[in-house]
Coordinates of C-alpha atoms and ligand atoms in Angstrom, one line a residue:
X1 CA -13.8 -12.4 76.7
X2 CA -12.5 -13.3 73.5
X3 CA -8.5 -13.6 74.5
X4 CA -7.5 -12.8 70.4
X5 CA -6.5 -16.5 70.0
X6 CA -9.5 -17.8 69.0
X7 CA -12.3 -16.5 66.1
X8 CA -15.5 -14.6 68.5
X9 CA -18.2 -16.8 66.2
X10 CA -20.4 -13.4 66.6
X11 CA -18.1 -12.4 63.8
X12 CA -19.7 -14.8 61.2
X13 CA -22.8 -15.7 60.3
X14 CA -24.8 -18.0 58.6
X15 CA -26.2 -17.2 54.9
X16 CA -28.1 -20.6 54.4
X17 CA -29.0 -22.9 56.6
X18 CA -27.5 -26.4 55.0
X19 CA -25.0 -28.0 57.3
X20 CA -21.2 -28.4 56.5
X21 CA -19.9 -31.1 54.5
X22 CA -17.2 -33.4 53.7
X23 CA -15.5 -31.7 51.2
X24 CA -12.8 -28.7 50.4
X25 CA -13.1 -25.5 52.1
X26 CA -13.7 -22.6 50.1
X27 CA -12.9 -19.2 51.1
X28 CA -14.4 -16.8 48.5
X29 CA -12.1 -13.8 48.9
X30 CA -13.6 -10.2 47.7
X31 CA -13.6 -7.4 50.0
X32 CA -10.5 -8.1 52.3
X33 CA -7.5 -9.4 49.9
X34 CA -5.3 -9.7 52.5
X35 CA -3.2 -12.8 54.3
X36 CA -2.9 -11.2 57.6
X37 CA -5.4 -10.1 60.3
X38 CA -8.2 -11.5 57.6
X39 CA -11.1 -12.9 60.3
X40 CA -12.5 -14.7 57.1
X41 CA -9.2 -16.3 56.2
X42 CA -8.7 -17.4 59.9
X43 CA -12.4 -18.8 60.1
X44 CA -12.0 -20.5 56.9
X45 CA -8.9 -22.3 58.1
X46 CA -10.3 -22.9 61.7
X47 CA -13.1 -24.8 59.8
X48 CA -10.4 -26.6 57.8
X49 CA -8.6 -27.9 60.0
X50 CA -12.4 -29.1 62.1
X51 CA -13.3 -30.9 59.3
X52 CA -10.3 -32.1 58.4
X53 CA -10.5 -30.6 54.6
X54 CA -8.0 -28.5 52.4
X55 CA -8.7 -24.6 52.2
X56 CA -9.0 -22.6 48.8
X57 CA -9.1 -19.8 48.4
X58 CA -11.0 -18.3 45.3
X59 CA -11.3 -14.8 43.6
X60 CA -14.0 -14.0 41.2
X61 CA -13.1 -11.6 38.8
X62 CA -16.3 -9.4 37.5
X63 CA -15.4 -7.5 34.7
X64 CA -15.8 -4.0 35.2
X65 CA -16.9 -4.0 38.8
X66 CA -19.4 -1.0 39.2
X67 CA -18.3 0.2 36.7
X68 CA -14.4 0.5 37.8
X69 CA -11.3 1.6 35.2
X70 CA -7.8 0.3 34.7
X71 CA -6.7 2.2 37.8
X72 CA -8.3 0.1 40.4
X73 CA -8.2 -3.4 38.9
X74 CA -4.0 -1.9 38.6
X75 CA -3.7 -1.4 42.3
X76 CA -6.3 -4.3 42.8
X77 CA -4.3 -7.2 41.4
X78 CA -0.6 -5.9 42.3
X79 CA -2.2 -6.2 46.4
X80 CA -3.1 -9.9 44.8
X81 CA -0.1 -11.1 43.8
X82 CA 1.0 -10.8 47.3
X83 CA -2.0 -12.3 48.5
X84 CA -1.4 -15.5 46.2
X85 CA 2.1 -15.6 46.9
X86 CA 1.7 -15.8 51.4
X87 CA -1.3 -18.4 50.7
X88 CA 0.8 -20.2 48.4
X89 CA 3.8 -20.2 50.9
X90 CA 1.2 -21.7 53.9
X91 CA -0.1 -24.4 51.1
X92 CA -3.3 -22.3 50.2
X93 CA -4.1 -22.6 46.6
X94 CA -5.7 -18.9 45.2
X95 CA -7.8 -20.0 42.4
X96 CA -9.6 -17.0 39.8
X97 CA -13.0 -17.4 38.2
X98 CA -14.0 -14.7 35.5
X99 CA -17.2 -13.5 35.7
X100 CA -20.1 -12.8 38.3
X101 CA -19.6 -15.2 41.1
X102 CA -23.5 -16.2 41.5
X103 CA -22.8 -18.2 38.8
X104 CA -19.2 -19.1 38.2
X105 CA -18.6 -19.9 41.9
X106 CA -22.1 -21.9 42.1
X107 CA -20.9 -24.4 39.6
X108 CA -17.4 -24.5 40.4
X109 CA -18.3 -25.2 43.9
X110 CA -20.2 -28.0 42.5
X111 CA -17.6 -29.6 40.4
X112 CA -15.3 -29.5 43.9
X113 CA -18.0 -31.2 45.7
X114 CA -17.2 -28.5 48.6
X115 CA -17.9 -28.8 52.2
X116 CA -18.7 -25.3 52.4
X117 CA -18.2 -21.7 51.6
X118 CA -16.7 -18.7 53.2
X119 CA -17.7 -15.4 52.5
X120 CA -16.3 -12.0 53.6
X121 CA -18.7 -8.7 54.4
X122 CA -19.9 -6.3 51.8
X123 CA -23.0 -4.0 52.3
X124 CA -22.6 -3.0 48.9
X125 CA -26.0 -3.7 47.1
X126 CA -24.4 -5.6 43.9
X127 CA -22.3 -8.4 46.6
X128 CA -25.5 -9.0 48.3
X129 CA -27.3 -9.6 45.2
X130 CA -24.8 -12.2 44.6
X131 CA -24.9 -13.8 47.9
X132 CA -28.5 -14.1 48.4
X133 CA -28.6 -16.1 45.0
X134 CA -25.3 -18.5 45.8
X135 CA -27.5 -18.9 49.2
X136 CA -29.9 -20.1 47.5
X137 CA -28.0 -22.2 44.8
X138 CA -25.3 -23.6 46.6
X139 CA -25.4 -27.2 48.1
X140 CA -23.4 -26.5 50.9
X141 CA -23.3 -23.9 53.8
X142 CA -22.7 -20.4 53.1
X143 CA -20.7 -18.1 55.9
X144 CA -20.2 -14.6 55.7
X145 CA -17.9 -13.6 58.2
X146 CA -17.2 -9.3 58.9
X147 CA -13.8 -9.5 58.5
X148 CA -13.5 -5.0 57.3
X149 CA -15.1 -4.0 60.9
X150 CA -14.0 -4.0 63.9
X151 CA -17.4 -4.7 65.8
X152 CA -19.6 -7.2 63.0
X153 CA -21.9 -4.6 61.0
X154 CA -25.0 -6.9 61.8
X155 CA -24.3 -6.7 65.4
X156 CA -23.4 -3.1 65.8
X157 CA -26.5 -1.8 65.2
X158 CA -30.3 -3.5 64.1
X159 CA -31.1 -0.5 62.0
X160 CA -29.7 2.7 59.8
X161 CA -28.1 5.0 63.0
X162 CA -28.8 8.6 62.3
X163 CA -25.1 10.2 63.2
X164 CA -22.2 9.5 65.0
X165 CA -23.4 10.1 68.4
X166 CA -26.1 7.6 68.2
X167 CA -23.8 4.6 66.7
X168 CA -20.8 5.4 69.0
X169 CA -22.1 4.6 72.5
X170 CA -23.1 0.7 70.7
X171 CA -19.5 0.3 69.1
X172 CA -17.8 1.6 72.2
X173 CA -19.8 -0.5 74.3
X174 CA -18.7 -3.8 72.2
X175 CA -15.0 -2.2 71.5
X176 CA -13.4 -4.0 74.3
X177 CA -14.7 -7.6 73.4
X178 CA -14.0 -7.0 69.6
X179 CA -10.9 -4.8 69.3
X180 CA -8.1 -7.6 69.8
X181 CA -4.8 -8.7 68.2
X182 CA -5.3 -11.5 65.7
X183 CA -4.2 -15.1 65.6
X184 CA -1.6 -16.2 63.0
X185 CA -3.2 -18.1 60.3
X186 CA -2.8 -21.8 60.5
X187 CA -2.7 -23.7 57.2
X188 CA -4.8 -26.6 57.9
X189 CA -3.8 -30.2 58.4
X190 CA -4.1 -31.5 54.8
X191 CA -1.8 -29.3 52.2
X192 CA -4.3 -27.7 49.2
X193 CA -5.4 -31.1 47.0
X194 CA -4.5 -28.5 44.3
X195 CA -1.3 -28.0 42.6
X196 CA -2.0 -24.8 40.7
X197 CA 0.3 -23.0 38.8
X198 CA 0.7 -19.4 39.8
X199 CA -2.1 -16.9 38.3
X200 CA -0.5 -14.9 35.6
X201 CA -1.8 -11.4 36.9
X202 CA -0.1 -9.2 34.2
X203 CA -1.9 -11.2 31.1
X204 CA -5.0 -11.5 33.4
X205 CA -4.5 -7.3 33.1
X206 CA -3.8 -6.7 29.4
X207 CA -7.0 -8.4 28.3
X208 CA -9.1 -7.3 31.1
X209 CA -12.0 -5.7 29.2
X210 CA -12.1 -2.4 31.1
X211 CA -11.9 1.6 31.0
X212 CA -8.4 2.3 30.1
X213 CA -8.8 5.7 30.1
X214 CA -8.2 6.4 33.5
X215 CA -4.7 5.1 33.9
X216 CA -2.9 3.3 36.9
X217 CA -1.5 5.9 39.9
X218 CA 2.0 6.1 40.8
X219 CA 2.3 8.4 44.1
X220 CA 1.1 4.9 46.1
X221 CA 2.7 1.3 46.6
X222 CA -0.1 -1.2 46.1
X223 CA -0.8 -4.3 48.8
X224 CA -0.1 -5.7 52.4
X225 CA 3.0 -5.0 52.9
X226 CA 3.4 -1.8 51.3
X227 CA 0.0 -0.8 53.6
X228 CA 2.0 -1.9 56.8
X229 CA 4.4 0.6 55.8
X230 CA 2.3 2.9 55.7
X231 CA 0.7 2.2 58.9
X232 CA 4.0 2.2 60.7
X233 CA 5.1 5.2 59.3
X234 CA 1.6 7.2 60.4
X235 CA 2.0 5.4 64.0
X236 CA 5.7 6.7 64.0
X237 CA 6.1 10.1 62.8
X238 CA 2.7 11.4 61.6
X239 CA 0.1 10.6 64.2
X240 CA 1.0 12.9 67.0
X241 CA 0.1 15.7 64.7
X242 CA -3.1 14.1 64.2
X243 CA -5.8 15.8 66.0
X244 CA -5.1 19.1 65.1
X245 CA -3.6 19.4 61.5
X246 CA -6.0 16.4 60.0
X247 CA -7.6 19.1 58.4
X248 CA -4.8 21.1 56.5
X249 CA -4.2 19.4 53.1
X250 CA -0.7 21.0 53.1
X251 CA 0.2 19.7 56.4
X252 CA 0.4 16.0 55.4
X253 CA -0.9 15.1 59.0
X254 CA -3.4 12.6 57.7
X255 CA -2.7 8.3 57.3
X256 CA -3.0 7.4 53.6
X257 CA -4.7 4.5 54.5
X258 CA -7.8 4.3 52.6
X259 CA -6.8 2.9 49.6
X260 CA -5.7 0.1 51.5
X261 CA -8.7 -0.1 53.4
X262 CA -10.9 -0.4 50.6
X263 CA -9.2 -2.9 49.3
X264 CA -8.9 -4.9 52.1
X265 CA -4.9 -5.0 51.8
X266 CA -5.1 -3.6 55.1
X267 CA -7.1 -4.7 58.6
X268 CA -9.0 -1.6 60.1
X269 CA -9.1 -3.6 63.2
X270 CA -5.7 -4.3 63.0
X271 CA -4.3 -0.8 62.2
X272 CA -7.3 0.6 65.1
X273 CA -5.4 -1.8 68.0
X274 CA -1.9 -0.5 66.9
X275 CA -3.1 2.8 67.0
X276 CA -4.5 2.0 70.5
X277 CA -1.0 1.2 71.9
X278 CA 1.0 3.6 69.9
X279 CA 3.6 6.5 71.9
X280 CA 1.0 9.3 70.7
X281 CA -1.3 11.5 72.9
X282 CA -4.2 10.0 74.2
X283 CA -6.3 12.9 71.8
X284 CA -4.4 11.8 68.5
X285 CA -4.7 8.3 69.0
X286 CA -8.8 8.5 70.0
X287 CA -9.3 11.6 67.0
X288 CA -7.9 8.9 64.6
X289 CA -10.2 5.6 66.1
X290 CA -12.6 8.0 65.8
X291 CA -12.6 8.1 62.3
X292 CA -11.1 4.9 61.8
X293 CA -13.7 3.1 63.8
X294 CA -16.6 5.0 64.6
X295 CA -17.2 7.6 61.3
X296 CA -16.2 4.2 59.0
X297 CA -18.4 1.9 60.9
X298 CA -21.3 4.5 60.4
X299 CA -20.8 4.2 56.7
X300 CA -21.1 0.2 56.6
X301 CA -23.5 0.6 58.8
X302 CA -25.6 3.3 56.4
X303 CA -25.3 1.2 53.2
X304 CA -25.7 -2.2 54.9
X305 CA -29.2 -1.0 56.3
X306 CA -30.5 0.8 53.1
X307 CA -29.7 -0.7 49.8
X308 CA -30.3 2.9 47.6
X309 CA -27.6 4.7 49.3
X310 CA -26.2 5.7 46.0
X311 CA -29.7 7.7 44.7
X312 CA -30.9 11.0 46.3
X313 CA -34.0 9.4 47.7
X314 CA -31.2 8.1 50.2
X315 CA -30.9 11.6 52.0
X316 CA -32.7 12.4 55.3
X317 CA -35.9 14.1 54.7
X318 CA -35.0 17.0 56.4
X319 CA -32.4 17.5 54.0
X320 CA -34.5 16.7 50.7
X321 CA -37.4 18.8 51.8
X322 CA -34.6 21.7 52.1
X323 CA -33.5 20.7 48.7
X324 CA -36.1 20.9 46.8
X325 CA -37.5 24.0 48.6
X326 CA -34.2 25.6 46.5
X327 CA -34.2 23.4 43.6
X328 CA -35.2 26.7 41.7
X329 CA -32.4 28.9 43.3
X330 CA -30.3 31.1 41.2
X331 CA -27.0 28.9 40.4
X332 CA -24.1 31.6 40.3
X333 CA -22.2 28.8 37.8
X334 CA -23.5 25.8 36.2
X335 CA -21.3 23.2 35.2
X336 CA -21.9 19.5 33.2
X337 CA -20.3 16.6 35.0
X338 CA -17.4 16.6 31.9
X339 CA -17.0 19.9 32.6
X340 CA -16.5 19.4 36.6
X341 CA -14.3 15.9 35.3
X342 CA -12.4 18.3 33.4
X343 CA -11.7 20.8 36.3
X344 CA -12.9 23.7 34.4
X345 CA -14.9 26.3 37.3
X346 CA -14.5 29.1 38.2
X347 CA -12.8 28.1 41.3
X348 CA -8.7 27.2 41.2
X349 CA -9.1 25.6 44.7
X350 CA -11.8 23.2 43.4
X351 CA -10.0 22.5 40.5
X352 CA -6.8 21.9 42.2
X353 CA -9.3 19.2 44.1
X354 CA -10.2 17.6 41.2
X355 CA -6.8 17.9 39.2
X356 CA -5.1 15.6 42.3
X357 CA -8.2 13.4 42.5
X358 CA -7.6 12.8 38.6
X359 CA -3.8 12.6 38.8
X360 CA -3.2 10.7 42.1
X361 CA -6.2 9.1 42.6
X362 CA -6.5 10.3 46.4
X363 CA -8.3 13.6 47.9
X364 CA -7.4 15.2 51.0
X365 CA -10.3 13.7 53.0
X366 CA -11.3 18.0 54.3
X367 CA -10.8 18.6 50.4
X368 CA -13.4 16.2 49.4
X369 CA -16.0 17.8 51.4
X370 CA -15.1 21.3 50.2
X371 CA -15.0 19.4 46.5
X372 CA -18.6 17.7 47.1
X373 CA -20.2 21.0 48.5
X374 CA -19.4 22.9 45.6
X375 CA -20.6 20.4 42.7
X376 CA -23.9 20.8 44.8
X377 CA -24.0 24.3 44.6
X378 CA -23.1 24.3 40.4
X379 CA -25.2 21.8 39.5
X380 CA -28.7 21.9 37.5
X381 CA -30.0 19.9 40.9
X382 CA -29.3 18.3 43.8
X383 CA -29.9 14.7 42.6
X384 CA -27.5 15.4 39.5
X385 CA -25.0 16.8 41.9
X386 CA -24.8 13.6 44.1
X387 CA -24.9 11.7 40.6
X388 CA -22.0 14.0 39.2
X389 CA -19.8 13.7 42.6
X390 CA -20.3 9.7 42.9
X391 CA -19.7 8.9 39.1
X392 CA -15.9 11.5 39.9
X393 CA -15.1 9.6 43.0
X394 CA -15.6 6.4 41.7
X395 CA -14.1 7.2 38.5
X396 CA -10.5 8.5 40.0
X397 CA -10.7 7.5 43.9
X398 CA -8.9 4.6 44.4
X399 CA -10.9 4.5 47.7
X400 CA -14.3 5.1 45.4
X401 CA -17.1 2.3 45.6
X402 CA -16.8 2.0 49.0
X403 CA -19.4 2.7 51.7
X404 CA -17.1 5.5 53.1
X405 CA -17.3 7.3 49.6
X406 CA -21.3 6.9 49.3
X407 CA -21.8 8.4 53.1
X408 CA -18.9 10.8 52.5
X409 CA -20.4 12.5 49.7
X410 CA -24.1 12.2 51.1
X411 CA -22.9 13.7 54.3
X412 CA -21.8 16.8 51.6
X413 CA -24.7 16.9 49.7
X414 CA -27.1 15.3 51.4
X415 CA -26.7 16.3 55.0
X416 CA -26.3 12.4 56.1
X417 CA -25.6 11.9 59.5
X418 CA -25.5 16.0 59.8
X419 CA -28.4 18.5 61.2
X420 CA -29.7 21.3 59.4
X421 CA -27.4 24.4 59.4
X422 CA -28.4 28.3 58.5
X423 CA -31.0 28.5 55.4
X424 CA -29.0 29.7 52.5
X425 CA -29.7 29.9 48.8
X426 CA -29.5 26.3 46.8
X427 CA -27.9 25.1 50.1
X428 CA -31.1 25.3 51.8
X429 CA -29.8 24.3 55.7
X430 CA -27.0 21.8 54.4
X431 CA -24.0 23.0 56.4
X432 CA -22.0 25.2 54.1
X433 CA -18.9 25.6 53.1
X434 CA -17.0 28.5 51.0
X435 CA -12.9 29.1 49.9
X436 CA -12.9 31.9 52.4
X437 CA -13.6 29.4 55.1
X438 CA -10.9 27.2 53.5
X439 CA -8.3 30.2 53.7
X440 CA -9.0 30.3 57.4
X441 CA -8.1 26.5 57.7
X442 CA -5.2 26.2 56.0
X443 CA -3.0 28.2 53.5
X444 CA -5.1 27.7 50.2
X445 CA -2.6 29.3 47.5
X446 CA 0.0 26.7 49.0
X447 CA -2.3 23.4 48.5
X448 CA -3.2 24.8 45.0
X449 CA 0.7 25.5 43.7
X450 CA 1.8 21.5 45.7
X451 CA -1.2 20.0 43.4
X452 CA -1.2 22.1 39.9
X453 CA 2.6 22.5 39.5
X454 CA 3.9 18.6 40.9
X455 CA 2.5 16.8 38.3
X456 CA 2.8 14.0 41.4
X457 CA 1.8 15.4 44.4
X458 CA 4.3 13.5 47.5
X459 CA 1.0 12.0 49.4
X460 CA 2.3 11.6 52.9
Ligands
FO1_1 N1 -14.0 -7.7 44.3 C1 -14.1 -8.9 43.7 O1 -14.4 -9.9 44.4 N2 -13.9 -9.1 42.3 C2 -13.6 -8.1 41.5 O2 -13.4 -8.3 40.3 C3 -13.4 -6.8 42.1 C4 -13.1 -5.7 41.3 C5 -13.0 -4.4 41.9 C6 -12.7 -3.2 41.2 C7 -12.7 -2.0 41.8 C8 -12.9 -1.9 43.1 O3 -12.9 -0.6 43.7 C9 -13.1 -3.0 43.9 C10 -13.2 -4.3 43.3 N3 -13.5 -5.4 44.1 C11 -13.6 -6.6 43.5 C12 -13.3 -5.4 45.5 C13 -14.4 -4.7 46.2 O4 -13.7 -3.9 47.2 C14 -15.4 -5.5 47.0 O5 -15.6 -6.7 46.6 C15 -16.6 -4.6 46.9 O6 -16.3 -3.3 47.2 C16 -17.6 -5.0 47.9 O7 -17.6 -4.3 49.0

């Protein structure tokens, strides 16, 4: 029973099979930029202090990661300078490389002569691709520890889970063991051997060579602590209203988090175990683990077991057989993905959709269903659809690139994780959804006016 003070090893796991070393520990710091409640930061340090070493930490900048504009690396290196600033205060040096880490971490590992490496998780196909080559290349031991999940991907599940109700009875049977407080990070014995001067994040920014044409958001404070806000504020005064107004954009019932999340400027574990013990109703606090846990841990778990879960080969084949039996169905509108990116339908609700995913960078999570549903059904096919609605998310969401986004919208498009509803036209049995069915949620006229008139929508 893992008492929260000391790191369950199930959480990491090996990625090569040479043995530690003398030498400086390096934790390679990608997914979960974060000081607190970071299981990859804490095992980095717990092997530290073992070996008796100094602890880096290092961030590899890749230009243009998948493809993302000005508006993430924005939020991206604000969280960082927070980051740098708590490892510097605990004697943690944060040290950038520029460029893909296969090769600029290989070497600079080398010229540290480091003991070994510490990674954290990623299903995403690009970071493995990168870690199955620095496996290789390295000199010294790899680790990857799961530091975004609550229960370690690898040991949730051995294989893809087709829905919720298959994964949940294996995460709720490990929940108890794995949803704990954390330990406070110790620096280890030896100060960092490195005196580093501060990274200068704002030059780092202005010759970043990336998309500037999507432009940072203002309607959300980047990083930690600006996340534990956040956090607290849901827990307070927005939780208990949860469960049943999640799903009314208007109703501003839902946490803001995900942002966060994706960048790891927040603990999912961390924000699941204060939701555990907070004063709301025993149905708000389990409807939000729900998603928080269970419907996020399906996601990782999706892309971790199936490396093309951005392509439309990735649907169930239920759900492409449907598909392409109405590939050839009458389109009512058609619509070109600038034309979509431009919010130009015929449908003010699904503009509205798009104009806040543009402007603020965040959609209503019932929205983006709704939003995802509807490119389908105006698209020249199914497989440009999902193209069109993953290149938008990405593009805008500051949550995009994420596991979450890739299920979310397969889940629209793709029936993912859903069962085959009524056979409609161009639907085919993907559940369905229409602005009628939207005006019997939640008052539509009223989430159109808050998005297309406040050039800022408030977010929460
Ligand atoms: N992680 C990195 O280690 N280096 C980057 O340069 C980097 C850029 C970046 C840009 C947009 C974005 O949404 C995420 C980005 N990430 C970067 C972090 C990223 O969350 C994870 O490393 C991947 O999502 C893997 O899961």
């Amino acid at each position: 029973m893992n008492s929260g003070n000391e790191i369950d090893q199930r959480r990491a796991r090996r990625l090569n099979l040479r043995q530690d070393q003398k030498g400086p520990v390096i934790y390679w710091m990608s997914r979960d930029q974060r000081f607190q409640n970071n299981w990859a930061l804490l095992f980095a340090c717990q092997k530290a202090r073992l070996l008796r070493q100094p602890l880096e930490v290092v961030f590899t900048l890749a230009p243009s990661f998948l493809g993302a504009p000005l508006r993430h690396y924005d939020f991206m290196f604000k969280g960082l300078i927070e980051v740098e600033r708590s490892l510097r205060d605990s004697g943690i040096p944060l040290i950038v490389l520029h460029g893909d880490p296969d090769s600029t971490l290989q070497a600079y590992a080398e010229e540290r002569q480091t003991g070994l490496v510490v990674s954290d998780f990623s299903p995403l196909t690009p970071v493995r691709q990168w870690k199955r080559n620095l496996a290789a290349s390295l000199s010294c031991a790899l680790y990857e520890v799961d530091a975004h999940n609550i229960v370690p991907c690898w040991l949730a599940a051995p294989k893809q889970e087709y829905a919720a109700r298959t994964i949940r009875p294996r995460l709720d049977a490990l929940r108890k063991s794995f949803l704990t407080p954390f330990p406070q990070p110790e620096a280890p014995c030896q100060p960092g051997t490195l005196s580093c001067p501060p990274v200068d994040w704002n030059a780092l920014l202005e010759k970043l060579e990336v998309d500037r044409s999507v432009k940072p958001v203002s309607g959300i404070a980047p990083g930690e602590a600006a996340a534990e806000l956040r956090l607290r504020k849901f827990l307070d005064s927005v939780i208990d209203r949860y469960a049943n107004e999640r799903n009314d954009p208007n109703a501003g019932a839902v946490s803001g988090l995900s942002p966060y999340l994706h960048f790891g400027q927040l603990s999912a574990q961390h924000a699941a175990y204060e939701a555990s013990r907070c004063e709301a109703s025993q149905a708000n606090r389990e409807a939000f683990i729900e998603e928080l846990f269970i419907r996020r841990e399906l996601a990782e778990n999706f892309c971790f077991y199936n490396e093309r879960y951005d392509v439309f080969d990735t649907f169930p084949d239920w759900a492409k057989a449907t598909l392409m039996e109405h590939a050839a169905d009458q389109r009512d509108y058609l619509y070109t993905p600038e034309e979509f990116e431009a919010a130009k339908t015929n449908d003010p609700l699904w503009n509205a959709a798009q104009q806040s995913l543009v402007e603020s960078g965040v959609m209503h999570g019932y929205m983006r269903m709704y939003w995802a549903k509807k490119i389908l059904e105006w698209s020249q096919s199914p497989a440009a659809a999902f193209d069109t609605a993953l290149w938008l998310n990405d593009r805008y969401a500051l949550d995009g690139r994420d596991p979450n986004g890739y299920a979310g919208v397969a889940w629209s498009i793709g029936g993912l994780h859903d069962r085959p509803w009524s056979e409609r036209p161009v639907y085919g049995k993907i559940r369905y959804m229409n602005a009628s069915g939207c005006a019997r949620k939640f008052d539509v006229n009223r989430y159109i006016t808050s998005v297309t008139n406040a050039p800022q929508p408030t977010l929460f």
